[in-house]
Amino acid sequence: MPRPRFDRLDPAKKTLILQTAARQFAAHGFHDASLNQILGSAGISKGAAYYYFDDKADLFATVIDRYIDETLFGPGEELMREATARTFWPRVERIYRAMIEHTVHEPWLLALWRAVWKLPVELRTSGPLARSFDRVREWSRVLLIRGRALGVVRADLPDDLLVALMFAMDEAADRWLADHWDELGPQGLEATMLMSVDLLKRLLEPPRKARK
């Protein structure tokens, strides 16, 4: 995670640093992106950078966290907090659609996520990026708990098993979407989003015999 001095920066400066880094990582991938070029484009020296981040991996994870916040936690937490049994699944659909639309409007985000999936497994399962993926798992848990409280999510399986299944399914769908994005078009993207929500719903809905 970024060092405290980064959090104390002016918001516009933080945004500039993270947007610059995001575009560099999207264009070149994690390994080939130049930390010096990122810093220079953002108007900070390499020496000053280490007051903000431990290393390039820490900066990359901070970029990923920002867009997790923008596309998932930001809109998703409010939607889930106000959800009812009737609106729960339509709101999940809204969250998924918003993530697609965000990427359509910011095409470089697709390249950024492709860069994530190209990382070696050890980089995604340890260090700063592991914390980012843990946040996505935590979001899955929030969704699970909220849906269960509303009676629309099954309660017959352990939470950790359901969260693992949700994460694995979303990862598989995200990888497929990243690989096929360019050939799908608007209708294909909409159909893929609806398919992902339907798969999640089939996984999480209470078994038929248990439904009231």
PDB file of C-alpha atoms in Angstrom:
ATOM      1  CA  MET A   1       0.000   0.000   0.000  1.00  0.00           C
ATOM      2  CA  PRO A   2       1.200   3.585  -0.542  1.00  0.00           C
ATOM      3  CA  ARG A   3       3.117   5.293   2.208  1.00  0.00           C
ATOM      4  CA  PRO A   4       1.380   7.895   4.399  1.00  0.00           C
ATOM      5  CA  ARG A   5       3.028  10.793   2.578  1.00  0.00           C
ATOM      6  CA  PHE A   6       1.232   9.797  -0.643  1.00  0.00           C
ATOM      7  CA  ASP A   7      -2.125   9.940   1.121  1.00  0.00           C
ATOM      8  CA  ARG A   8      -1.319  13.490   2.243  1.00  0.00           C
ATOM      9  CA  LEU A   9      -0.701  14.718  -1.315  1.00  0.00           C
ATOM     10  CA  ASP A  10      -3.098  17.112  -2.983  1.00  0.00           C
ATOM     11  CA  PRO A  11      -5.911  15.017  -4.578  1.00  0.00           C
ATOM     12  CA  ALA A  12      -5.158  16.390  -8.046  1.00  0.00           C
ATOM     13  CA  LYS A  13      -1.504  15.373  -7.698  1.00  0.00           C
ATOM     14  CA  LYS A  14      -2.455  11.873  -6.563  1.00  0.00           C
ATOM     15  CA  THR A  15      -4.804  11.536  -9.509  1.00  0.00           C
ATOM     16  CA  LEU A  16      -2.099  12.673 -11.939  1.00  0.00           C
ATOM     17  CA  ILE A  17       0.414  10.144 -10.584  1.00  0.00           C
ATOM     18  CA  LEU A  18      -2.034   7.236 -10.683  1.00  0.00           C
ATOM     19  CA  GLN A  19      -3.490   8.081 -14.099  1.00  0.00           C
ATOM     20  CA  THR A  20      -0.008   8.434 -15.561  1.00  0.00           C
ATOM     21  CA  ALA A  21       1.061   5.129 -14.044  1.00  0.00           C
ATOM     22  CA  ALA A  22      -2.133   3.390 -15.182  1.00  0.00           C
ATOM     23  CA  ARG A  23      -1.604   4.403 -18.796  1.00  0.00           C
ATOM     24  CA  GLN A  24       2.039   3.317 -18.729  1.00  0.00           C
ATOM     25  CA  PHE A  25       1.187  -0.068 -17.243  1.00  0.00           C
ATOM     26  CA  ALA A  26      -1.659  -0.447 -19.747  1.00  0.00           C
ATOM     27  CA  ALA A  27       0.588   0.398 -22.688  1.00  0.00           C
ATOM     28  CA  HIS A  28       3.654  -1.614 -21.688  1.00  0.00           C
ATOM     29  CA  GLY A  29       2.603  -4.153 -19.069  1.00  0.00           C
ATOM     30  CA  PHE A  30       3.990  -4.352 -15.558  1.00  0.00           C
ATOM     31  CA  HIS A  31       7.482  -5.607 -16.391  1.00  0.00           C
ATOM     32  CA  ASP A  32       8.188  -3.291 -19.341  1.00  0.00           C
ATOM     33  CA  ALA A  33       6.663  -0.115 -17.932  1.00  0.00           C
ATOM     34  CA  SER A  34       9.406   2.329 -16.982  1.00  0.00           C
ATOM     35  CA  LEU A  35       9.197   3.636 -13.448  1.00  0.00           C
ATOM     36  CA  ASN A  36      11.423   6.570 -14.424  1.00  0.00           C
ATOM     37  CA  GLN A  37       9.113   7.481 -17.311  1.00  0.00           C
ATOM     38  CA  ILE A  38       6.049   7.251 -15.088  1.00  0.00           C
ATOM     39  CA  LEU A  39       7.657   9.509 -12.513  1.00  0.00           C
ATOM     40  CA  GLY A  40       8.946  11.983 -15.077  1.00  0.00           C
ATOM     41  CA  SER A  41       5.554  12.268 -16.773  1.00  0.00           C
ATOM     42  CA  ALA A  42       3.941  12.863 -13.378  1.00  0.00           C
ATOM     43  CA  GLY A  43       6.486  15.539 -12.510  1.00  0.00           C
ATOM     44  CA  ILE A  44       8.184  13.799  -9.583  1.00  0.00           C
ATOM     45  CA  SER A  45      11.757  12.651  -9.132  1.00  0.00           C
ATOM     46  CA  LYS A  46      12.756   9.041  -8.606  1.00  0.00           C
ATOM     47  CA  GLY A  47      14.093   9.934  -5.173  1.00  0.00           C
ATOM     48  CA  ALA A  48      10.809  11.516  -4.152  1.00  0.00           C
ATOM     49  CA  ALA A  49       8.861   8.485  -5.373  1.00  0.00           C
ATOM     50  CA  TYR A  50      10.195   6.347  -2.559  1.00  0.00           C
ATOM     51  CA  TYR A  51       8.508   8.662  -0.086  1.00  0.00           C
ATOM     52  CA  TYR A  52       5.241   7.521  -1.700  1.00  0.00           C
ATOM     53  CA  PHE A  53       5.704   3.867  -2.750  1.00  0.00           C
ATOM     54  CA  ASP A  54       7.977   0.992  -1.787  1.00  0.00           C
ATOM     55  CA  ASP A  55       8.644  -0.027  -5.404  1.00  0.00           C
ATOM     56  CA  LYS A  56       7.027  -0.470  -8.820  1.00  0.00           C
ATOM     57  CA  ALA A  57       4.862  -3.346  -7.578  1.00  0.00           C
ATOM     58  CA  ASP A  58       3.497  -1.118  -4.814  1.00  0.00           C
ATOM     59  CA  LEU A  59       2.655   1.597  -7.356  1.00  0.00           C
ATOM     60  CA  PHE A  60       0.983  -0.961  -9.636  1.00  0.00           C
ATOM     61  CA  ALA A  61      -1.123  -2.298  -6.763  1.00  0.00           C
ATOM     62  CA  THR A  62      -2.122   1.251  -5.804  1.00  0.00           C
ATOM     63  CA  VAL A  63      -3.288   1.867  -9.376  1.00  0.00           C
ATOM     64  CA  ILE A  64      -5.330  -1.343  -9.331  1.00  0.00           C
ATOM     65  CA  ASP A  65      -6.848  -0.418  -5.962  1.00  0.00           C
ATOM     66  CA  ARG A  66      -7.924   2.962  -7.315  1.00  0.00           C
ATOM     67  CA  TYR A  67      -9.884   1.405 -10.148  1.00  0.00           C
ATOM     68  CA  ILE A  68     -11.327  -1.291  -7.918  1.00  0.00           C
ATOM     69  CA  ASP A  69     -12.642   1.574  -5.793  1.00  0.00           C
ATOM     70  CA  GLU A  70     -14.008   3.458  -8.813  1.00  0.00           C
ATOM     71  CA  THR A  71     -15.693   0.540 -10.549  1.00  0.00           C
ATOM     72  CA  LEU A  72     -16.646  -1.787  -7.692  1.00  0.00           C
ATOM     73  CA  PHE A  73     -16.542  -0.469  -4.143  1.00  0.00           C
ATOM     74  CA  GLY A  74     -17.651   3.091  -4.898  1.00  0.00           C
ATOM     75  CA  PRO A  75     -20.939   2.368  -6.693  1.00  0.00           C
ATOM     76  CA  GLY A  76     -21.374  -1.146  -5.338  1.00  0.00           C
ATOM     77  CA  GLU A  77     -21.391  -0.493  -1.601  1.00  0.00           C
ATOM     78  CA  GLU A  78     -24.205   2.050  -1.789  1.00  0.00           C
ATOM     79  CA  LEU A  79     -26.277  -0.113  -4.123  1.00  0.00           C
ATOM     80  CA  MET A  80     -25.928  -3.141  -1.859  1.00  0.00           C
ATOM     81  CA  ARG A  81     -26.588  -1.188   1.325  1.00  0.00           C
ATOM     82  CA  GLU A  82     -29.960  -0.051  -0.023  1.00  0.00           C
ATOM     83  CA  ALA A  83     -30.875  -3.340  -1.740  1.00  0.00           C
ATOM     84  CA  THR A  84     -34.023  -5.284  -0.928  1.00  0.00           C
ATOM     85  CA  ALA A  85     -34.884  -8.882  -1.726  1.00  0.00           C
ATOM     86  CA  ARG A  86     -36.636  -7.669  -4.876  1.00  0.00           C
ATOM     87  CA  THR A  87     -33.859  -5.326  -6.026  1.00  0.00           C
ATOM     88  CA  PHE A  88     -30.787  -7.361  -5.025  1.00  0.00           C
ATOM     89  CA  TRP A  89     -30.129  -9.110  -8.350  1.00  0.00           C
ATOM     90  CA  PRO A  90     -31.095  -6.127 -10.526  1.00  0.00           C
ATOM     91  CA  ARG A  91     -28.587  -4.089  -8.510  1.00  0.00           C
ATOM     92  CA  VAL A  92     -25.881  -6.715  -9.006  1.00  0.00           C
ATOM     93  CA  GLU A  93     -26.608  -6.428 -12.730  1.00  0.00           C
ATOM     94  CA  ARG A  94     -26.240  -2.639 -12.499  1.00  0.00           C
ATOM     95  CA  ILE A  95     -22.817  -3.027 -10.867  1.00  0.00           C
ATOM     96  CA  TYR A  96     -21.614  -5.420 -13.562  1.00  0.00           C
ATOM     97  CA  ARG A  97     -22.989  -3.197 -16.337  1.00  0.00           C
ATOM     98  CA  ALA A  98     -21.319  -0.125 -14.831  1.00  0.00           C
ATOM     99  CA  MET A  99     -17.947  -1.887 -14.873  1.00  0.00           C
ATOM    100  CA  ILE A 100     -18.394  -2.719 -18.572  1.00  0.00           C
ATOM    101  CA  GLU A 101     -19.464   0.841 -19.384  1.00  0.00           C
ATOM    102  CA  HIS A 102     -16.528   2.288 -17.446  1.00  0.00           C
ATOM    103  CA  THR A 103     -14.133   0.212 -19.541  1.00  0.00           C
ATOM    104  CA  VAL A 104     -15.901   1.188 -22.784  1.00  0.00           C
ATOM    105  CA  HIS A 105     -15.426   4.871 -21.914  1.00  0.00           C
ATOM    106  CA  GLU A 106     -11.820   4.351 -20.738  1.00  0.00           C
ATOM    107  CA  PRO A 107     -10.431   1.784 -23.237  1.00  0.00           C
ATOM    108  CA  TRP A 108      -6.953   1.800 -21.698  1.00  0.00           C
ATOM    109  CA  LEU A 109      -8.502   0.147 -18.621  1.00  0.00           C
ATOM    110  CA  LEU A 110      -8.882  -3.032 -20.671  1.00  0.00           C
ATOM    111  CA  ALA A 111      -5.145  -3.029 -21.360  1.00  0.00           C
ATOM    112  CA  LEU A 112      -4.496  -2.459 -17.668  1.00  0.00           C
ATOM    113  CA  TRP A 113      -6.524  -5.528 -16.698  1.00  0.00           C
ATOM    114  CA  ARG A 114      -4.827  -7.537 -19.428  1.00  0.00           C
ATOM    115  CA  ALA A 115      -1.528  -6.541 -17.833  1.00  0.00           C
ATOM    116  CA  VAL A 116      -2.808  -7.879 -14.506  1.00  0.00           C
ATOM    117  CA  TRP A 117      -3.712 -11.263 -15.970  1.00  0.00           C
ATOM    118  CA  LYS A 118      -0.313 -11.566 -17.658  1.00  0.00           C
ATOM    119  CA  LEU A 119       1.484 -11.319 -14.325  1.00  0.00           C
ATOM    120  CA  PRO A 120       3.122 -14.484 -12.987  1.00  0.00           C
ATOM    121  CA  VAL A 121       1.021 -16.249 -10.374  1.00  0.00           C
ATOM    122  CA  GLU A 122       3.526 -15.464  -7.620  1.00  0.00           C
ATOM    123  CA  LEU A 123       3.100 -11.707  -8.182  1.00  0.00           C
ATOM    124  CA  ARG A 124      -0.680 -12.004  -7.946  1.00  0.00           C
ATOM    125  CA  THR A 125      -0.625 -14.166  -4.830  1.00  0.00           C
ATOM    126  CA  SER A 126       2.003 -12.399  -2.726  1.00  0.00           C
ATOM    127  CA  GLY A 127       3.051  -8.854  -1.942  1.00  0.00           C
ATOM    128  CA  PRO A 128       1.055  -5.704  -2.742  1.00  0.00           C
ATOM    129  CA  LEU A 129      -1.078  -7.212  -5.505  1.00  0.00           C
ATOM    130  CA  ALA A 130      -2.232 -10.044  -3.264  1.00  0.00           C
ATOM    131  CA  ARG A 131      -3.843  -7.402  -1.055  1.00  0.00           C
ATOM    132  CA  SER A 132      -5.683  -6.008  -4.071  1.00  0.00           C
ATOM    133  CA  PHE A 133      -7.094  -9.422  -4.926  1.00  0.00           C
ATOM    134  CA  ASP A 134      -8.010  -9.907  -1.276  1.00  0.00           C
ATOM    135  CA  ARG A 135     -10.119  -6.750  -1.520  1.00  0.00           C
ATOM    136  CA  VAL A 136     -12.068  -8.260  -4.416  1.00  0.00           C
ATOM    137  CA  ARG A 137     -12.634 -11.388  -2.335  1.00  0.00           C
ATOM    138  CA  GLU A 138     -13.847  -9.197   0.508  1.00  0.00           C
ATOM    139  CA  TRP A 139     -16.319  -7.558  -1.857  1.00  0.00           C
ATOM    140  CA  SER A 140     -17.592 -11.036  -2.758  1.00  0.00           C
ATOM    141  CA  ARG A 141     -18.075 -11.697   0.945  1.00  0.00           C
ATOM    142  CA  VAL A 142     -20.000  -8.414   1.394  1.00  0.00           C
ATOM    143  CA  LEU A 143     -22.271  -9.381  -1.501  1.00  0.00           C
ATOM    144  CA  LEU A 144     -22.770 -12.822  -0.011  1.00  0.00           C
ATOM    145  CA  ILE A 145     -23.625 -11.574   3.483  1.00  0.00           C
ATOM    146  CA  ARG A 146     -26.002  -8.890   2.215  1.00  0.00           C
ATOM    147  CA  GLY A 147     -27.820 -11.312  -0.067  1.00  0.00           C
ATOM    148  CA  ARG A 148     -28.114 -13.885   2.682  1.00  0.00           C
ATOM    149  CA  ALA A 149     -29.582 -11.304   5.064  1.00  0.00           C
ATOM    150  CA  LEU A 150     -32.228 -10.606   2.419  1.00  0.00           C
ATOM    151  CA  GLY A 151     -32.960 -14.300   1.923  1.00  0.00           C
ATOM    152  CA  VAL A 152     -31.810 -14.398  -1.703  1.00  0.00           C
ATOM    153  CA  VAL A 153     -28.444 -16.143  -1.193  1.00  0.00           C
ATOM    154  CA  ARG A 154     -28.023 -19.733  -0.088  1.00  0.00           C
ATOM    155  CA  ALA A 155     -26.988 -20.572   3.470  1.00  0.00           C
ATOM    156  CA  ASP A 156     -26.223 -24.274   3.031  1.00  0.00           C
ATOM    157  CA  LEU A 157     -22.542 -23.908   2.068  1.00  0.00           C
ATOM    158  CA  PRO A 158     -19.580 -22.412   3.991  1.00  0.00           C
ATOM    159  CA  ASP A 159     -18.854 -18.760   3.288  1.00  0.00           C
ATOM    160  CA  ASP A 160     -15.217 -19.366   2.385  1.00  0.00           C
ATOM    161  CA  LEU A 161     -16.219 -21.998  -0.197  1.00  0.00           C
ATOM    162  CA  LEU A 162     -18.789 -19.705  -1.815  1.00  0.00           C
ATOM    163  CA  VAL A 163     -16.359 -16.773  -1.873  1.00  0.00           C
ATOM    164  CA  ALA A 164     -13.695 -18.964  -3.505  1.00  0.00           C
ATOM    165  CA  LEU A 165     -16.198 -20.155  -6.117  1.00  0.00           C
ATOM    166  CA  MET A 166     -17.400 -16.601  -6.804  1.00  0.00           C
ATOM    167  CA  PHE A 167     -13.840 -15.332  -7.195  1.00  0.00           C
ATOM    168  CA  ALA A 168     -12.823 -18.203  -9.489  1.00  0.00           C
ATOM    169  CA  MET A 169     -15.901 -17.770 -11.667  1.00  0.00           C
ATOM    170  CA  ASP A 170     -15.446 -14.008 -11.957  1.00  0.00           C
ATOM    171  CA  GLU A 171     -11.757 -14.424 -12.762  1.00  0.00           C
ATOM    172  CA  ALA A 172     -12.519 -16.927 -15.530  1.00  0.00           C
ATOM    173  CA  ALA A 173     -15.201 -14.633 -16.981  1.00  0.00           C
ATOM    174  CA  ASP A 174     -12.915 -11.576 -16.761  1.00  0.00           C
ATOM    175  CA  ARG A 175     -10.067 -13.375 -18.509  1.00  0.00           C
ATOM    176  CA  TRP A 176     -12.377 -14.558 -21.281  1.00  0.00           C
ATOM    177  CA  LEU A 177     -13.839 -11.078 -21.659  1.00  0.00           C
ATOM    178  CA  ALA A 178     -10.385  -9.487 -21.862  1.00  0.00           C
ATOM    179  CA  ASP A 179      -9.356 -11.976 -24.562  1.00  0.00           C
ATOM    180  CA  HIS A 180     -12.517 -11.510 -26.655  1.00  0.00           C
ATOM    181  CA  TRP A 181     -13.428  -7.881 -25.952  1.00  0.00           C
ATOM    182  CA  ASP A 182     -12.396  -6.545 -29.370  1.00  0.00           C
ATOM    183  CA  GLU A 183     -14.632  -8.971 -31.266  1.00  0.00           C
ATOM    184  CA  LEU A 184     -17.761  -8.710 -29.125  1.00  0.00           C
ATOM    185  CA  GLY A 185     -19.251  -5.296 -29.877  1.00  0.00           C
ATOM    186  CA  PRO A 186     -21.955  -3.625 -27.740  1.00  0.00           C
ATOM    187  CA  GLN A 187     -24.471  -6.470 -28.006  1.00  0.00           C
ATOM    188  CA  GLY A 188     -21.836  -9.089 -27.250  1.00  0.00           C
ATOM    189  CA  LEU A 189     -20.613  -7.163 -24.208  1.00  0.00           C
ATOM    190  CA  GLU A 190     -24.171  -6.861 -22.906  1.00  0.00           C
ATOM    191  CA  ALA A 191     -24.800 -10.575 -23.476  1.00  0.00           C
ATOM    192  CA  THR A 192     -21.553 -11.515 -21.729  1.00  0.00           C
ATOM    193  CA  MET A 193     -22.400  -9.301 -18.757  1.00  0.00           C
ATOM    194  CA  LEU A 194     -25.849 -10.865 -18.443  1.00  0.00           C
ATOM    195  CA  MET A 195     -24.314 -14.333 -18.701  1.00  0.00           C
ATOM    196  CA  SER A 196     -21.894 -13.531 -15.866  1.00  0.00           C
ATOM    197  CA  VAL A 197     -24.706 -12.297 -13.619  1.00  0.00           C
ATOM    198  CA  ASP A 198     -26.814 -15.345 -14.467  1.00  0.00           C
ATOM    199  CA  LEU A 199     -23.948 -17.696 -13.579  1.00  0.00           C
ATOM    200  CA  LEU A 200     -23.448 -15.888 -10.271  1.00  0.00           C
ATOM    201  CA  LYS A 201     -27.172 -16.031  -9.542  1.00  0.00           C
ATOM    202  CA  ARG A 202     -27.313 -19.771 -10.283  1.00  0.00           C
ATOM    203  CA  LEU A 203     -24.389 -20.325  -7.930  1.00  0.00           C
ATOM    204  CA  LEU A 204     -25.754 -18.252  -5.051  1.00  0.00           C
ATOM    205  CA  GLU A 205     -29.521 -18.639  -5.122  1.00  0.00           C
ATOM    206  CA  PRO A 206     -30.952 -20.870  -2.387  1.00  0.00           C
ATOM    207  CA  PRO A 207     -31.586 -24.469  -3.474  1.00  0.00           C
ATOM    208  CA  ARG A 208     -35.057 -24.772  -4.957  1.00  0.00           C
ATOM    209  CA  LYS A 209     -36.439 -26.873  -2.090  1.00  0.00           C
ATOM    210  CA  ALA A 210     -35.288 -24.256   0.416  1.00  0.00           C
ATOM    211  CA  ARG A 211     -36.995 -21.353  -1.346  1.00  0.00           C
ATOM    212  CA  LYS A 212     -40.177 -20.024   0.164  1.00  0.00           C
TER     213      LYS A 212
END
